[in-house]
């Protein structure tokens, strides 16, 4: 049985023997979910064989690892104790951390979460959590993210108070699949029962997210989350405050791609006789004002139909101006020629 590997930890032969001895044998692919069997095998194995992590090997894979293992360990232990997640007597060699060779995975993850460069260690945390079955701890946040978390929670409470039949729930450090996301806002609407209408994942990105490698990882992560029905919103220090202000103004969490598509769907009408899809010239000012508020357009002219045509073109919708008989009178409209698949 081929078993996956994680940084600084390899599955032992005892694990493979435990899997096979307890009857977890491969069936047809369509008859079982490998993840379920895998988690069951992990729980059985770790009940008798605790997962130990080689700390020096793990440290060598961390961001900015410069060989000063003892210094990193000392700072990580001190930070975790100060945060109250560890106690002084959890580590017998606290004064000489260079002698700490292996740790239980729960302690190793706590040091990753609260130690130096904690924001860069999320990938290692997620891998350890996924391959050992132990939940990852909440990571230490930068000061800017802490301030944003307070404001985001306040925004959620304000939106919940403003809407009568819509509930907004705010959660932090939420495990989703194999990831841990910063914040989740769940929007439910009260019909006869509560129905989830939107799930927003808000990620507060630090400076390291600007690297090419990290951007690629973020795109892959976003694709996985979107496949699970989440709308991903990525913010940073530069645009977080502006985004919060916009959300207060429109009374809803702003996910720009879906907000733009919603406005396009509201604009386009179908002619009852010809079947043509078109945009009438009525109520365009209200739409343009909303689009300017959410940042979908930068400026407006004195010709609303031209502004709408430019907006459609920027978002992959081709249109042309024409005259069309509608609602008992002839009017100048935008006829939709082609719309790209989103």
Short mmCIF file of C-alpha atoms in Angstrom, two decimals:
data_model
loop_
_atom_site.label_atom_id
_atom_site.label_comp_id
_atom_site.label_asym_id
_atom_site.label_seq_id
_atom_site.Cartn_x
_atom_site.Cartn_y
_atom_site.Cartn_z
CA UNK A 1 0.00 0.00 0.00
CA UNK A 2 1.48 3.31 -1.08
CA UNK A 3 1.08 5.92 1.64
CA UNK A 4 1.54 9.67 1.16
CA UNK A 5 4.31 11.55 2.91
CA UNK A 6 4.27 14.85 4.74
CA UNK A 7 7.12 17.16 5.78
CA UNK A 8 9.27 15.64 8.53
CA UNK A 9 7.05 12.58 9.02
CA UNK A 10 6.80 9.24 7.24
CA UNK A 11 4.14 6.66 7.90
CA UNK A 12 5.63 3.61 9.57
CA UNK A 13 5.33 -0.04 8.59
CA UNK A 14 3.12 -0.50 11.66
CA UNK A 15 0.60 1.84 10.09
CA UNK A 16 0.46 -0.24 6.91
CA UNK A 17 0.13 -3.43 8.94
CA UNK A 18 -2.69 -1.91 11.01
CA UNK A 19 -4.56 -0.96 7.85
CA UNK A 20 -4.33 -4.39 6.28
CA UNK A 21 -4.87 -6.36 9.52
CA UNK A 22 -8.16 -4.63 10.26
CA UNK A 23 -9.75 -5.42 6.93
CA UNK A 24 -9.48 -2.07 5.16
CA UNK A 25 -8.97 -3.69 1.79
CA UNK A 26 -9.53 -1.92 -1.54
CA UNK A 27 -12.95 -2.39 -3.08
CA UNK A 28 -14.22 -1.10 -6.41
CA UNK A 29 -13.56 2.62 -6.69
CA UNK A 30 -17.27 3.45 -6.93
CA UNK A 31 -18.10 1.45 -3.79
CA UNK A 32 -16.28 3.58 -1.22
CA UNK A 33 -14.68 6.93 -0.46
CA UNK A 34 -10.97 6.47 0.12
CA UNK A 35 -10.88 9.49 2.45
CA UNK A 36 -13.33 7.88 4.88
CA UNK A 37 -11.38 4.62 5.08
CA UNK A 38 -8.15 6.58 5.36
CA UNK A 39 -9.41 8.63 8.30
CA UNK A 40 -10.72 5.50 10.04
CA UNK A 41 -7.35 3.81 9.61
CA UNK A 42 -5.56 6.88 10.94
CA UNK A 43 -7.70 7.00 14.09
CA UNK A 44 -7.08 3.32 14.80
CA UNK A 45 -3.35 3.62 14.19
CA UNK A 46 -2.82 6.74 16.30
CA UNK A 47 -4.73 5.27 19.23
CA UNK A 48 -1.71 3.01 19.84
CA UNK A 49 1.08 4.74 17.92
CA UNK A 50 1.22 8.52 18.47
CA UNK A 51 2.35 10.56 15.43
CA UNK A 52 5.74 12.06 16.22
CA UNK A 53 7.28 14.80 14.09
CA UNK A 54 11.03 15.22 13.62
CA UNK A 55 11.30 18.88 14.53
CA UNK A 56 14.69 19.61 12.97
CA UNK A 57 13.52 18.21 9.63
CA UNK A 58 10.29 20.20 9.86
CA UNK A 59 12.18 23.38 10.74
CA UNK A 60 14.40 22.98 7.65
CA UNK A 61 11.29 23.30 5.45
CA UNK A 62 9.96 26.50 7.05
CA UNK A 63 10.09 29.99 5.62
CA UNK A 64 13.43 31.74 6.26
CA UNK A 65 14.93 28.67 7.96
CA UNK A 66 18.55 29.70 8.52
CA UNK A 67 19.82 26.82 10.64
CA UNK A 68 19.10 28.48 13.98
CA UNK A 69 16.79 25.72 15.13
CA UNK A 70 17.26 26.33 18.88
CA UNK A 71 16.47 30.04 18.52
CA UNK A 72 13.31 29.34 16.51
CA UNK A 73 12.14 26.71 18.99
CA UNK A 74 12.76 29.00 21.98
CA UNK A 75 10.80 31.87 20.41
CA UNK A 76 7.96 29.57 19.28
CA UNK A 77 7.62 27.97 22.73
CA UNK A 78 7.66 31.37 24.45
CA UNK A 79 4.99 32.74 22.10
CA UNK A 80 2.74 29.69 22.58
CA UNK A 81 3.09 29.88 26.38
CA UNK A 82 2.35 33.61 26.33
CA UNK A 83 -0.78 32.96 24.24
CA UNK A 84 -1.94 30.41 26.82
CA UNK A 85 -2.07 27.41 24.48
CA UNK A 86 0.92 25.70 26.14
CA UNK A 87 2.22 25.42 29.70
CA UNK A 88 5.77 25.64 31.03
CA UNK A 89 5.84 21.98 32.01
CA UNK A 90 4.77 20.76 28.55
CA UNK A 91 8.42 20.86 27.48
CA UNK A 92 11.02 19.47 29.92
CA UNK A 93 13.89 20.96 27.88
CA UNK A 94 12.50 24.48 27.48
CA UNK A 95 15.82 26.06 28.49
CA UNK A 96 17.68 23.92 25.96
CA UNK A 97 15.29 23.54 22.99
CA UNK A 98 18.12 22.22 20.82
CA UNK A 99 17.64 18.88 22.59
CA UNK A 100 13.99 18.59 21.53
CA UNK A 101 14.19 16.15 18.63
CA UNK A 102 10.61 14.89 18.23
CA UNK A 103 7.22 16.21 19.28
CA UNK A 104 3.66 14.97 19.10
CA UNK A 105 1.95 16.45 16.03
CA UNK A 106 -0.41 18.57 18.19
CA UNK A 107 2.55 20.32 19.86
CA UNK A 108 4.35 20.68 16.53
CA UNK A 109 1.31 22.38 14.98
CA UNK A 110 1.00 24.77 17.93
CA UNK A 111 4.62 25.86 17.47
CA UNK A 112 3.98 26.39 13.75
CA UNK A 113 0.85 28.41 14.50
CA UNK A 114 2.41 30.71 17.12
CA UNK A 115 6.09 30.71 16.23
CA UNK A 116 8.05 33.14 14.02
CA UNK A 117 6.68 33.62 10.49
CA UNK A 118 3.45 31.86 11.47
CA UNK A 119 1.58 33.29 8.49
CA UNK A 120 3.93 31.44 6.13
CA UNK A 121 3.42 28.08 7.85
CA UNK A 122 -0.23 27.55 6.94
CA UNK A 123 0.61 25.09 4.15
CA UNK A 124 2.54 22.87 6.57
CA UNK A 125 -0.29 23.10 9.12
CA UNK A 126 -2.85 22.01 6.54
CA UNK A 127 -0.71 19.06 5.42
CA UNK A 128 -0.11 17.89 8.98
CA UNK A 129 -3.83 18.18 9.76
CA UNK A 130 -4.85 16.36 6.58
CA UNK A 131 -2.44 13.44 6.84
CA UNK A 132 -2.69 12.85 10.59
CA UNK A 133 -6.36 13.58 11.23
CA UNK A 134 -5.61 16.03 14.07
CA UNK A 135 -7.32 19.45 13.80
CA UNK A 136 -5.05 22.39 13.03
CA UNK A 137 -4.96 25.17 15.66
CA UNK A 138 -5.88 28.76 14.95
CA UNK A 139 -2.84 30.54 13.57
CA UNK A 140 -1.37 33.67 15.09
CA UNK A 141 -2.50 36.74 13.16
CA UNK A 142 -0.75 39.91 12.16
CA UNK A 143 -1.98 43.10 13.80
CA UNK A 144 -3.62 44.32 10.57
CA UNK A 145 -5.59 41.08 10.26
CA UNK A 146 -6.69 41.28 13.90
CA UNK A 147 -8.08 44.79 13.32
CA UNK A 148 -9.80 43.66 10.14
CA UNK A 149 -11.37 40.69 11.97
CA UNK A 150 -12.95 43.05 14.53
CA UNK A 151 -14.33 45.31 11.80
CA UNK A 152 -15.61 42.37 9.75
CA UNK A 153 -17.45 40.95 12.75
CA UNK A 154 -18.99 44.38 13.38
CA UNK A 155 -20.06 44.56 9.72
CA UNK A 156 -21.73 41.15 9.94
CA UNK A 157 -23.66 42.18 13.06
CA UNK A 158 -24.74 45.42 11.36
CA UNK A 159 -25.96 43.59 8.24
CA UNK A 160 -27.82 41.07 10.39
CA UNK A 161 -29.59 43.92 12.20
CA UNK A 162 -30.55 45.72 8.97
CA UNK A 163 -32.17 42.71 7.26
CA UNK A 164 -35.36 41.29 8.66
CA UNK A 165 -35.61 37.87 6.98
CA UNK A 166 -31.92 37.34 6.22
CA UNK A 167 -29.39 36.08 8.77
CA UNK A 168 -25.63 36.66 8.59
CA UNK A 169 -23.29 34.37 10.53
CA UNK A 170 -19.62 35.16 11.05
CA UNK A 171 -16.94 32.48 11.67
CA UNK A 172 -13.16 32.67 11.94
CA UNK A 173 -10.41 30.18 11.09
CA UNK A 174 -12.82 27.70 9.52
CA UNK A 175 -11.58 24.29 8.28
CA UNK A 176 -13.00 23.58 4.81
CA UNK A 177 -11.89 20.37 3.10
CA UNK A 178 -8.10 20.38 3.53
CA UNK A 179 -7.86 24.15 4.00
CA UNK A 180 -8.22 26.61 6.87
CA UNK A 181 -9.79 29.87 5.70
CA UNK A 182 -9.58 33.18 7.54
CA UNK A 183 -13.27 34.14 7.68
CA UNK A 184 -16.63 32.79 6.51
CA UNK A 185 -19.88 34.75 6.26
CA UNK A 186 -22.90 32.49 5.78
CA UNK A 187 -26.10 34.12 4.53
CA UNK A 188 -29.37 32.28 5.23
CA UNK A 189 -32.86 33.33 4.24
CA UNK A 190 -35.91 32.48 6.29
CA UNK A 191 -38.64 30.84 4.22
CA UNK A 192 -40.59 28.05 5.91
CA UNK A 193 -37.12 26.77 6.81
CA UNK A 194 -33.69 28.37 6.81
CA UNK A 195 -32.05 28.18 3.37
CA UNK A 196 -28.40 29.05 2.76
CA UNK A 197 -28.34 31.53 -0.13
CA UNK A 198 -24.66 32.55 -0.05
CA UNK A 199 -21.39 31.44 1.52
CA UNK A 200 -18.53 33.93 1.40
CA UNK A 201 -14.90 33.07 2.18
CA UNK A 202 -12.91 36.20 3.04
CA UNK A 203 -9.14 35.82 2.95
CA UNK A 204 -6.92 38.57 4.35
CA UNK A 205 -3.69 38.27 2.38
CA UNK A 206 -0.32 39.27 3.80
CA UNK A 207 2.54 40.58 1.66
CA UNK A 208 3.89 37.13 0.80
CA UNK A 209 0.74 36.42 -1.24
CA UNK A 210 2.20 38.69 -3.93
CA UNK A 211 4.78 36.11 -5.03
CA UNK A 212 4.15 34.16 -8.24
CA UNK A 213 4.30 30.81 -6.45
CA UNK A 214 1.82 31.87 -3.77
CA UNK A 215 -0.55 33.37 -6.35
CA UNK A 216 -0.64 30.02 -8.13
CA UNK A 217 -1.40 28.24 -4.85
CA UNK A 218 -4.12 30.78 -4.05
CA UNK A 219 -5.77 30.24 -7.44
CA UNK A 220 -5.80 26.47 -6.92
CA UNK A 221 -7.20 26.93 -3.42
CA UNK A 222 -9.89 29.34 -4.66
CA UNK A 223 -10.92 26.91 -7.39
CA UNK A 224 -11.40 24.13 -4.83
CA UNK A 225 -13.45 26.39 -2.54
CA UNK A 226 -15.61 27.65 -5.43
CA UNK A 227 -16.31 24.04 -6.43
CA UNK A 228 -17.73 23.57 -2.91
CA UNK A 229 -20.12 26.51 -3.41
CA UNK A 230 -18.14 29.30 -1.71
CA UNK A 231 -17.56 32.76 -3.13
CA UNK A 232 -13.96 33.73 -2.40
CA UNK A 233 -13.05 37.34 -1.61
CA UNK A 234 -9.36 38.21 -1.26
CA UNK A 235 -8.42 41.42 0.52
CA UNK A 236 -5.25 43.09 1.75
CA UNK A 237 -4.19 46.14 3.71
CA UNK A 238 -4.70 48.40 0.69
CA UNK A 239 -8.33 47.58 -0.14
CA UNK A 240 -9.81 46.07 3.05
CA UNK A 241 -11.15 49.35 4.43
CA UNK A 242 -12.64 50.37 1.09
CA UNK A 243 -14.34 46.97 0.77
CA UNK A 244 -15.86 47.28 4.26
CA UNK A 245 -17.20 50.76 3.41
CA UNK A 246 -18.78 49.47 0.19
CA UNK A 247 -20.44 46.59 2.06
CA UNK A 248 -21.95 49.04 4.55
CA UNK A 249 -23.24 51.13 1.65
CA UNK A 250 -24.86 48.30 -0.32
CA UNK A 251 -25.90 46.40 2.86
CA UNK A 252 -24.37 43.13 1.68
CA UNK A 253 -20.95 41.42 1.43
CA UNK A 254 -19.44 42.45 -1.90
CA UNK A 255 -18.25 39.67 -4.20
CA UNK A 256 -17.52 41.73 -7.30
CA UNK A 257 -17.78 39.03 -10.05
CA UNK A 258 -21.19 37.80 -8.87
CA UNK A 259 -22.44 41.38 -8.27
CA UNK A 260 -21.50 42.32 -11.85
CA UNK A 261 -23.18 39.22 -13.29
CA UNK A 262 -26.30 39.88 -11.25
CA UNK A 263 -26.56 43.42 -12.68
CA UNK A 264 -26.09 42.14 -16.23
CA UNK A 265 -28.89 39.60 -15.70
CA UNK A 266 -31.17 42.34 -14.34
CA UNK A 267 -30.44 44.64 -17.28
CA UNK A 268 -31.10 42.16 -20.09
CA UNK A 269 -34.72 41.66 -21.19
CA UNK A 270 -36.21 39.32 -23.79
CA UNK A 271 -38.52 40.83 -26.41
CA UNK A 272 -41.92 39.09 -26.21
CA UNK A 273 -42.44 39.03 -30.01
CA UNK A 274 -39.01 38.71 -31.62
CA UNK A 275 -37.25 36.85 -28.81
CA UNK A 276 -34.25 39.17 -29.05
CA UNK A 277 -32.26 39.85 -25.89
CA UNK A 278 -31.84 43.56 -25.35
CA UNK A 279 -31.39 46.31 -22.77
CA UNK A 280 -34.03 49.08 -22.69
CA UNK A 281 -32.97 52.66 -21.83
CA UNK A 282 -35.13 52.83 -18.68
CA UNK A 283 -33.69 52.91 -15.13
CA UNK A 284 -30.09 52.86 -16.36
CA UNK A 285 -29.04 55.67 -14.01
CA UNK A 286 -29.88 53.54 -10.94
CA UNK A 287 -27.84 50.64 -12.31
CA UNK A 288 -24.87 52.87 -13.20
CA UNK A 289 -24.89 54.43 -9.74
CA UNK A 290 -24.75 50.98 -8.15
CA UNK A 291 -21.96 49.85 -10.48
CA UNK A 292 -19.95 52.95 -9.61
CA UNK A 293 -20.51 52.31 -5.89
CA UNK A 294 -19.13 48.77 -6.06
CA UNK A 295 -16.21 49.84 -8.25
CA UNK A 296 -17.31 48.05 -11.43
CA UNK A 297 -17.04 51.33 -13.40
CA UNK A 298 -14.81 54.29 -12.64
CA UNK A 299 -16.80 57.17 -14.12
CA UNK A 300 -20.03 58.02 -15.91
CA UNK A 301 -20.91 60.20 -18.88
CA UNK A 302 -24.11 61.96 -19.86
CA UNK A 303 -25.05 59.05 -22.14
CA UNK A 304 -26.22 56.11 -19.97
CA UNK A 305 -26.66 53.75 -22.92
CA UNK A 306 -23.04 54.29 -24.00
CA UNK A 307 -21.82 53.70 -20.43
CA UNK A 308 -23.77 50.45 -20.24
CA UNK A 309 -22.40 49.33 -23.63
CA UNK A 310 -18.83 49.96 -22.42
CA UNK A 311 -19.54 48.12 -19.17
CA UNK A 312 -20.92 45.11 -21.07
CA UNK A 313 -17.91 45.08 -23.40
CA UNK A 314 -15.49 45.04 -20.44
CA UNK A 315 -17.30 41.98 -19.09
CA UNK A 316 -17.39 39.95 -22.29
CA UNK A 317 -20.86 40.88 -23.58
CA UNK A 318 -21.07 42.22 -27.15
CA UNK A 319 -23.93 44.57 -28.00
CA UNK A 320 -25.03 47.02 -30.68
CA UNK A 321 -27.36 49.99 -30.67
CA UNK A 322 -30.65 49.59 -32.50
CA UNK A 323 -34.25 50.78 -32.54
CA UNK A 324 -36.88 48.40 -31.23
CA UNK A 325 -40.63 48.54 -30.70
CA UNK A 326 -41.22 47.86 -27.00
CA UNK A 327 -44.13 48.60 -24.65
CA UNK A 328 -46.09 50.39 -27.36
CA UNK A 329 -43.35 52.74 -28.54
CA UNK A 330 -40.13 52.71 -30.50
CA UNK A 331 -37.00 53.22 -28.43
CA UNK A 332 -33.23 53.12 -28.81
CA UNK A 333 -31.90 49.96 -27.12
CA UNK A 334 -28.81 47.76 -26.85
CA UNK A 335 -29.29 44.42 -28.61
CA UNK A 336 -27.15 41.61 -27.20
CA UNK A 337 -25.06 39.94 -29.91
CA UNK A 338 -22.84 37.59 -27.95
CA UNK A 339 -22.23 36.76 -24.30
CA UNK A 340 -19.12 34.91 -23.13
CA UNK A 341 -19.55 32.00 -20.75
CA UNK A 342 -18.59 32.95 -17.17
#
